[in-house]
Short mmCIF file of C-alpha atoms and ligand atoms in Angstrom, two decimals:
data_model
loop_
_atom_site.label_atom_id
_atom_site.label_comp_id
_atom_site.label_asym_id
_atom_site.label_seq_id
_atom_site.Cartn_x
_atom_site.Cartn_y
_atom_site.Cartn_z
CA UNK A 1 14.84 -2.04 -10.99
CA UNK A 2 15.30 -1.88 -7.26
CA UNK A 3 14.73 -4.92 -5.13
CA UNK A 4 11.30 -5.03 -3.56
CA UNK A 5 11.29 -5.10 0.19
CA UNK A 6 9.20 -4.76 3.28
CA UNK A 7 9.13 -3.64 6.85
CA UNK A 8 10.85 -5.89 9.35
CA UNK A 9 9.65 -6.85 12.81
CA UNK A 10 13.00 -5.62 14.10
CA UNK A 11 13.86 -2.90 11.59
CA UNK A 12 15.90 0.29 12.18
CA UNK A 13 15.40 2.31 15.38
CA UNK A 14 12.53 4.77 14.93
CA UNK A 15 13.46 6.82 17.99
CA UNK A 16 15.75 8.91 15.76
CA UNK A 17 12.54 10.61 14.66
CA UNK A 18 10.84 12.40 17.61
CA UNK A 19 7.03 12.20 18.05
CA UNK A 20 6.33 15.80 17.00
CA UNK A 21 8.31 15.29 13.81
CA UNK A 22 6.40 12.05 13.06
CA UNK A 23 3.13 13.94 13.40
CA UNK A 24 4.38 16.61 11.01
CA UNK A 25 5.55 13.93 8.55
CA UNK A 26 2.10 12.25 8.66
CA UNK A 27 0.36 15.53 7.88
CA UNK A 28 2.82 16.21 5.05
CA UNK A 29 2.20 12.74 3.62
CA UNK A 30 -1.57 13.39 3.82
CA UNK A 31 -1.31 16.81 2.19
CA UNK A 32 0.84 15.65 -0.74
CA UNK A 33 -1.08 12.39 -1.30
CA UNK A 34 -4.39 14.30 -1.27
CA UNK A 35 -3.07 16.73 -3.87
CA UNK A 36 -1.86 13.85 -6.05
CA UNK A 37 -5.14 12.00 -5.51
CA UNK A 38 -7.10 15.00 -6.71
CA UNK A 39 -4.83 15.24 -9.80
CA UNK A 40 -5.41 11.62 -10.85
CA UNK A 41 -9.15 11.78 -10.15
CA UNK A 42 -9.93 15.18 -11.61
CA UNK A 43 -7.68 15.01 -14.67
CA UNK A 44 -8.36 11.37 -15.59
CA UNK A 45 -8.95 11.34 -19.34
CA UNK A 46 -12.20 9.72 -20.57
CA UNK A 47 -10.04 7.13 -22.34
CA UNK A 48 -6.94 6.30 -20.32
CA UNK A 49 -4.10 5.06 -22.54
CA UNK A 50 -1.42 2.60 -21.56
CA UNK A 51 1.74 4.72 -21.75
CA UNK A 52 4.12 1.74 -21.47
CA UNK A 53 4.43 -1.68 -19.84
CA UNK A 54 6.97 -2.82 -17.27
CA UNK A 55 7.63 -6.33 -15.85
CA UNK A 56 5.07 -8.06 -18.16
CA UNK A 57 2.43 -7.14 -20.76
CA UNK A 58 -0.07 -6.89 -17.91
CA UNK A 59 1.98 -4.43 -15.81
CA UNK A 60 0.88 -1.14 -17.24
CA UNK A 61 1.86 2.51 -16.67
CA UNK A 62 -0.52 5.33 -17.61
CA UNK A 63 0.45 8.94 -18.24
CA UNK A 64 -1.30 9.82 -14.96
CA UNK A 65 0.94 7.44 -12.98
CA UNK A 66 3.88 9.45 -14.29
CA UNK A 67 2.20 12.85 -13.67
CA UNK A 68 1.24 11.83 -10.15
CA UNK A 69 4.75 10.74 -9.24
CA UNK A 70 6.22 13.94 -10.77
CA UNK A 71 3.91 16.05 -8.60
CA UNK A 72 4.76 14.06 -5.43
CA UNK A 73 8.52 14.38 -6.14
CA UNK A 74 8.16 18.12 -6.72
CA UNK A 75 6.33 18.65 -3.44
CA UNK A 76 8.82 16.52 -1.54
CA UNK A 77 11.77 18.42 -3.01
CA UNK A 78 10.15 21.69 -1.84
CA UNK A 79 9.33 20.46 1.68
CA UNK A 80 12.00 17.86 2.43
CA UNK A 81 15.00 18.44 0.11
CA UNK A 82 17.36 16.30 2.19
CA UNK A 83 15.25 13.16 2.10
CA UNK A 84 15.58 10.31 -0.40
CA UNK A 85 12.73 9.17 -2.65
CA UNK A 86 11.90 5.72 -3.98
CA UNK A 87 9.10 5.83 -6.52
CA UNK A 88 7.39 3.10 -8.49
CA UNK A 89 7.86 4.78 -11.85
CA UNK A 90 11.13 6.70 -11.50
CA UNK A 91 13.12 4.55 -9.05
CA UNK A 92 15.40 5.76 -6.30
CA UNK A 93 16.92 9.21 -5.56
CA UNK A 94 19.38 9.37 -2.68
CA UNK A 95 19.12 11.73 0.31
CA UNK A 96 21.25 12.73 3.27
CA UNK A 97 18.75 12.81 6.15
CA UNK A 98 18.36 9.01 6.63
CA UNK A 99 14.67 9.28 5.69
CA UNK A 100 13.27 8.02 2.37
CA UNK A 101 9.82 8.62 0.90
CA UNK A 102 8.33 5.57 -0.77
CA UNK A 103 5.80 6.52 -3.48
CA UNK A 104 3.12 4.61 -5.34
CA UNK A 105 1.66 7.31 -7.55
CA UNK A 106 -1.39 5.11 -8.45
CA UNK A 107 -1.78 1.84 -6.63
CA UNK A 108 -4.43 -0.10 -8.51
CA UNK A 109 -3.40 1.13 -11.94
CA UNK A 110 -5.48 -1.50 -13.71
CA UNK A 111 -8.56 -0.35 -11.81
CA UNK A 112 -7.69 3.22 -12.82
CA UNK A 113 -7.38 2.13 -16.46
CA UNK A 114 -10.88 0.64 -16.32
CA UNK A 115 -12.35 3.43 -14.17
CA UNK A 116 -13.02 1.15 -11.22
CA UNK A 117 -12.93 3.29 -8.07
CA UNK A 118 -10.43 1.13 -6.07
CA UNK A 119 -7.21 3.03 -6.63
CA UNK A 120 -5.09 5.13 -4.34
CA UNK A 121 -1.97 7.27 -3.97
CA UNK A 122 0.29 5.69 -1.36
CA UNK A 123 3.03 7.73 0.30
CA UNK A 124 5.23 6.64 3.26
CA UNK A 125 8.40 7.94 4.83
CA UNK A 126 10.75 5.31 6.22
CA UNK A 127 14.00 5.06 8.14
CA UNK A 128 16.56 2.66 6.68
CA UNK A 129 16.89 1.26 3.23
CA UNK A 130 13.54 0.49 1.57
CA UNK A 131 15.27 -1.61 -1.11
CA UNK A 132 16.31 -4.31 1.37
CA UNK A 133 13.70 -6.48 3.14
CA UNK A 134 13.82 -5.97 6.88
CA UNK A 135 16.24 -3.05 6.66
CA UNK A 136 13.62 -0.31 6.98
CA UNK A 137 10.70 0.78 9.17
CA UNK A 138 7.89 3.16 8.21
CA UNK A 139 7.65 6.37 10.30
CA UNK A 140 4.51 7.88 8.79
CA UNK A 141 2.34 7.45 5.78
CA UNK A 142 -0.93 8.07 3.98
CA UNK A 143 -3.09 6.18 1.49
CA UNK A 144 -5.61 8.37 -0.35
CA UNK A 145 -8.44 6.83 -2.35
CA UNK A 146 -9.73 9.89 -4.28
CA UNK A 147 -12.83 8.22 -5.80
CA UNK A 148 -14.20 7.15 -2.40
CA UNK A 149 -12.74 10.22 -0.67
CA UNK A 150 -11.05 8.20 2.09
CA UNK A 151 -7.69 9.32 3.51
CA UNK A 152 -6.01 6.65 5.64
CA UNK A 153 -2.91 7.65 7.62
CA UNK A 154 -0.71 6.65 10.51
CA UNK A 155 2.46 7.51 12.32
CA UNK A 156 4.66 5.11 14.30
CA UNK A 157 3.44 5.06 17.88
CA UNK A 158 0.59 7.48 17.07
CA UNK A 159 -2.20 5.23 15.83
CA UNK A 160 -4.00 4.94 12.51
CA UNK A 161 -6.99 6.95 11.33
CA UNK A 162 -9.27 7.65 8.39
CA UNK A 163 -10.68 11.02 7.35
CA UNK A 164 -12.60 12.24 4.32
CA UNK A 165 -10.96 14.55 1.80
CA UNK A 166 -12.62 17.62 0.27
CA UNK A 167 -14.74 18.48 3.38
CA UNK A 168 -17.56 20.93 2.84
CA UNK A 169 -15.95 23.49 5.20
CA UNK A 170 -12.81 23.62 2.96
CA UNK A 171 -9.30 22.35 3.70
CA UNK A 172 -7.62 19.19 2.42
CA UNK A 173 -9.21 16.74 4.85
CA UNK A 174 -11.91 16.82 7.52
CA UNK A 175 -10.70 17.80 10.96
CA UNK A 176 -12.07 14.92 13.03
CA UNK A 177 -10.54 11.54 12.10
CA UNK A 178 -11.90 8.11 13.00
CA UNK A 179 -9.40 5.77 14.71
CA UNK A 180 -8.85 2.46 12.96
CA UNK A 181 -8.89 -0.95 14.65
CA UNK A 182 -8.33 -4.40 13.17
CA UNK A 183 -10.87 -7.20 13.64
CA UNK A 184 -10.46 -9.91 16.29
CA UNK A 185 -11.56 -12.83 14.12
CA UNK A 186 -9.18 -15.77 14.35
CA UNK A 187 -11.06 -18.86 13.24
CA UNK A 188 -10.19 -19.57 9.55
CA UNK A 189 -13.82 -20.39 8.72
CA UNK A 190 -14.80 -16.86 9.76
CA UNK A 191 -11.99 -14.99 7.99
CA UNK A 192 -12.90 -12.63 5.12
CA UNK A 193 -9.61 -12.85 3.23
CA UNK A 194 -8.20 -10.34 0.76
CA UNK A 195 -5.47 -11.22 -1.71
CA UNK A 196 -3.96 -10.09 -5.01
CA UNK A 197 -2.45 -11.67 -8.08
CA UNK A 198 0.81 -11.05 -9.88
CA UNK A 199 1.31 -9.47 -13.32
CA UNK A 200 3.30 -12.58 -14.22
CA UNK A 201 0.87 -15.13 -15.71
CA UNK A 202 3.07 -18.04 -14.63
CA UNK A 203 3.18 -16.86 -11.01
CA UNK A 204 -0.62 -16.83 -11.11
CA UNK A 205 -0.65 -20.63 -11.66
CA UNK A 206 0.78 -21.06 -8.18
CA UNK A 207 -1.41 -18.29 -6.71
CA UNK A 208 -4.48 -20.06 -8.11
CA UNK A 209 -3.48 -23.27 -6.36
CA UNK A 210 -3.11 -21.50 -3.03
CA UNK A 211 -6.36 -19.59 -3.27
CA UNK A 212 -8.21 -22.71 -4.43
CA UNK A 213 -7.14 -24.48 -1.26
CA UNK A 214 -8.18 -21.54 0.97
CA UNK A 215 -11.47 -20.52 -0.71
CA UNK A 216 -13.66 -23.40 0.57
CA UNK A 217 -12.29 -22.99 4.11
CA UNK A 218 -12.60 -19.20 4.70
CA UNK A 219 -15.68 -17.01 4.88
CA UNK A 220 -14.92 -15.63 1.41
CA UNK A 221 -12.13 -14.09 -0.67
CA UNK A 222 -11.86 -10.55 -1.99
CA UNK A 223 -9.52 -9.36 -4.81
CA UNK A 224 -9.81 -5.59 -4.88
CA UNK A 225 -6.83 -4.78 -7.11
CA UNK A 226 -4.97 -2.30 -4.90
CA UNK A 227 -2.62 -3.66 -2.22
CA UNK A 228 -2.42 -0.38 -0.31
CA UNK A 229 -6.18 -0.37 0.06
CA UNK A 230 -6.27 -4.04 0.96
CA UNK A 231 -4.01 -3.20 3.88
CA UNK A 232 -6.11 -0.18 4.93
CA UNK A 233 -9.17 -2.42 4.85
CA UNK A 234 -7.48 -4.79 7.17
CA UNK A 235 -6.72 -1.86 9.48
CA UNK A 236 -10.39 -0.83 9.40
CA UNK A 237 -11.61 -4.38 10.10
CA UNK A 238 -13.38 -4.46 6.70
CA UNK A 239 -11.50 -7.64 5.87
CA UNK A 240 -9.86 -9.82 8.52
CA UNK A 241 -6.59 -10.65 6.71
CA UNK A 242 -4.64 -10.11 3.50
CA UNK A 243 -1.81 -11.97 1.85
CA UNK A 244 -0.01 -11.53 -1.44
CA UNK A 245 3.13 -12.63 -3.24
CA UNK A 246 5.09 -10.22 -5.43
CA UNK A 247 4.30 -6.82 -3.92
CA UNK A 248 6.93 -4.03 -3.80
CA UNK A 249 7.83 -1.57 -1.06
CA UNK A 250 5.73 1.18 -2.70
CA UNK A 251 2.65 -1.04 -2.66
CA UNK A 252 2.84 -1.79 1.08
CA UNK A 253 4.99 0.76 2.97
CA UNK A 254 2.17 3.12 3.99
CA UNK A 255 -0.55 0.48 4.33
CA UNK A 256 1.58 -1.79 6.50
CA UNK A 257 2.07 1.02 8.98
CA UNK A 258 -1.65 1.70 8.97
CA UNK A 259 -2.25 -1.97 9.88
CA UNK A 260 0.30 -2.12 12.70
CA UNK A 261 -0.87 1.18 14.14
CA UNK A 262 -4.43 -0.22 14.07
CA UNK A 263 -3.31 -3.12 16.27
CA UNK A 264 -2.56 -5.60 13.47
CA UNK A 265 0.47 -7.65 12.46
CA UNK A 266 2.37 -7.58 9.19
CA UNK A 267 5.01 -10.19 8.32
CA UNK A 268 6.50 -12.34 5.64
CA UNK A 269 6.02 -16.06 5.21
CA UNK A 270 7.70 -16.95 8.53
CA UNK A 271 6.37 -15.29 11.69
CA UNK A 272 9.68 -13.46 12.14
CA UNK A 273 10.28 -12.73 8.44
CA UNK A 274 9.80 -9.20 7.19
CA UNK A 275 7.15 -8.59 4.56
CA UNK A 276 8.83 -8.80 1.15
CA UNK A 277 8.20 -9.68 -2.44
CA UNK A 278 8.25 -13.29 -1.30
CA UNK A 279 5.13 -12.74 0.86
CA UNK A 280 3.13 -10.16 2.76
CA UNK A 281 0.64 -11.39 5.38
CA UNK A 282 -1.38 -8.87 7.34
CA UNK A 283 -4.29 -9.15 9.80
CA UNK A 284 -5.54 -8.70 13.26
CA UNK A 285 -3.23 -10.73 15.54
CA UNK A 286 -5.46 -13.80 15.52
CA UNK A 287 -6.29 -13.78 11.81
CA UNK A 288 -2.68 -13.05 10.92
CA UNK A 289 -1.48 -16.08 12.87
CA UNK A 290 -4.05 -18.35 11.31
CA UNK A 291 -3.61 -17.16 7.74
CA UNK A 292 0.17 -16.95 7.89
CA UNK A 293 0.42 -20.57 9.04
CA UNK A 294 -1.89 -21.69 6.23
CA UNK A 295 -0.05 -19.74 3.59
CA UNK A 296 3.31 -20.98 4.83
CA UNK A 297 2.08 -24.56 4.55
CA UNK A 298 0.62 -24.00 1.05
CA UNK A 299 3.45 -21.95 -0.45
CA UNK A 300 6.01 -24.36 1.03
CA UNK A 301 4.13 -27.29 -0.47
CA UNK A 302 5.20 -28.66 -3.89
C1 LIG B 401 -0.61 -3.48 -7.87
C2 LIG B 401 -1.87 -3.57 -7.09
C3 LIG B 401 -2.48 -4.96 -7.14
C4 LIG B 401 -1.52 -5.99 -6.62
C5 LIG B 401 -0.24 -5.90 -7.36
C6 LIG B 401 0.37 -4.52 -7.31
P1 LIG B 401 0.06 -1.18 -9.02
O1 LIG B 401 -0.02 -2.23 -7.77
O2 LIG B 401 -1.64 -3.21 -5.75
O3 LIG B 401 -3.61 -5.04 -6.30
O4 LIG B 401 -2.11 -7.25 -6.78
O5 LIG B 401 0.68 -6.78 -6.70
O6 LIG B 401 1.55 -4.46 -8.07
O7 LIG B 401 0.84 -1.87 -10.11
O8 LIG B 401 -1.38 -0.99 -9.44
O9 LIG B 401 0.73 0.00 -8.47
#
């Protein structure tokens, strides 16, 4: 199992990838993630079986997680044979270009298992080493939610956007995207706060303590069940902030770029810490600062 990691405030230099190449990488991420999204949506069996479990009995893999990752890897091998790949189900494959694709073939697998619509294919391309916190930076990425038809994407320095897939005039996605912008809420009492819970039942005991402290003091709490979509919802201003312990690079790589390109901030527990398994906090600048300080106090507390 690779170490989980996250983007760092001062990660590797992105200027090695010129702007026109970033735009092409974003469109490639969109195209492949849409194809994988269609696969998992259109070929979902009526009764989805748990294929195997991973870290705990609650951490499930379905056959469609495996099929989705296989499709993404095949498309990447065709289009970008020199790039590395780090996938949730199959681990890491080295490359020679300095770019690595980080793949979550179905983020929100438990939602998928239960046929709840909040699941997505998440695909990002990063410079640096996505297995080490702070040692990588996302260049481009896409998060595709095939049941709602939303395609979120971003490229470094090029903004974040959402489009619909399967437009009536044909093509993979509609031509005219909508730019994303985070909210400007900063007062804790007004924050609509998203979070997630670990597959480890013991870790949830601590998570329950933290959320119990925050719940009476925020506007409300949302637990959607797909970290990549939580981040995209931060970017769209649909929630004001998000925090979670225990996410992996494949859960957050694309969504974190969507947030920062929508004007938001993503960090770890400390303001200068990179997002990591230890903590991811994301929000508009004001909500991020407020929530990060609260979470730091609560997670640091005995
Ligand atoms: C999970 C989801 C969930 C989050 C977990 C993730 P998966 O990803 O994003 O919302 O709470 O931390 O592991 O397992 O469905 O790809």
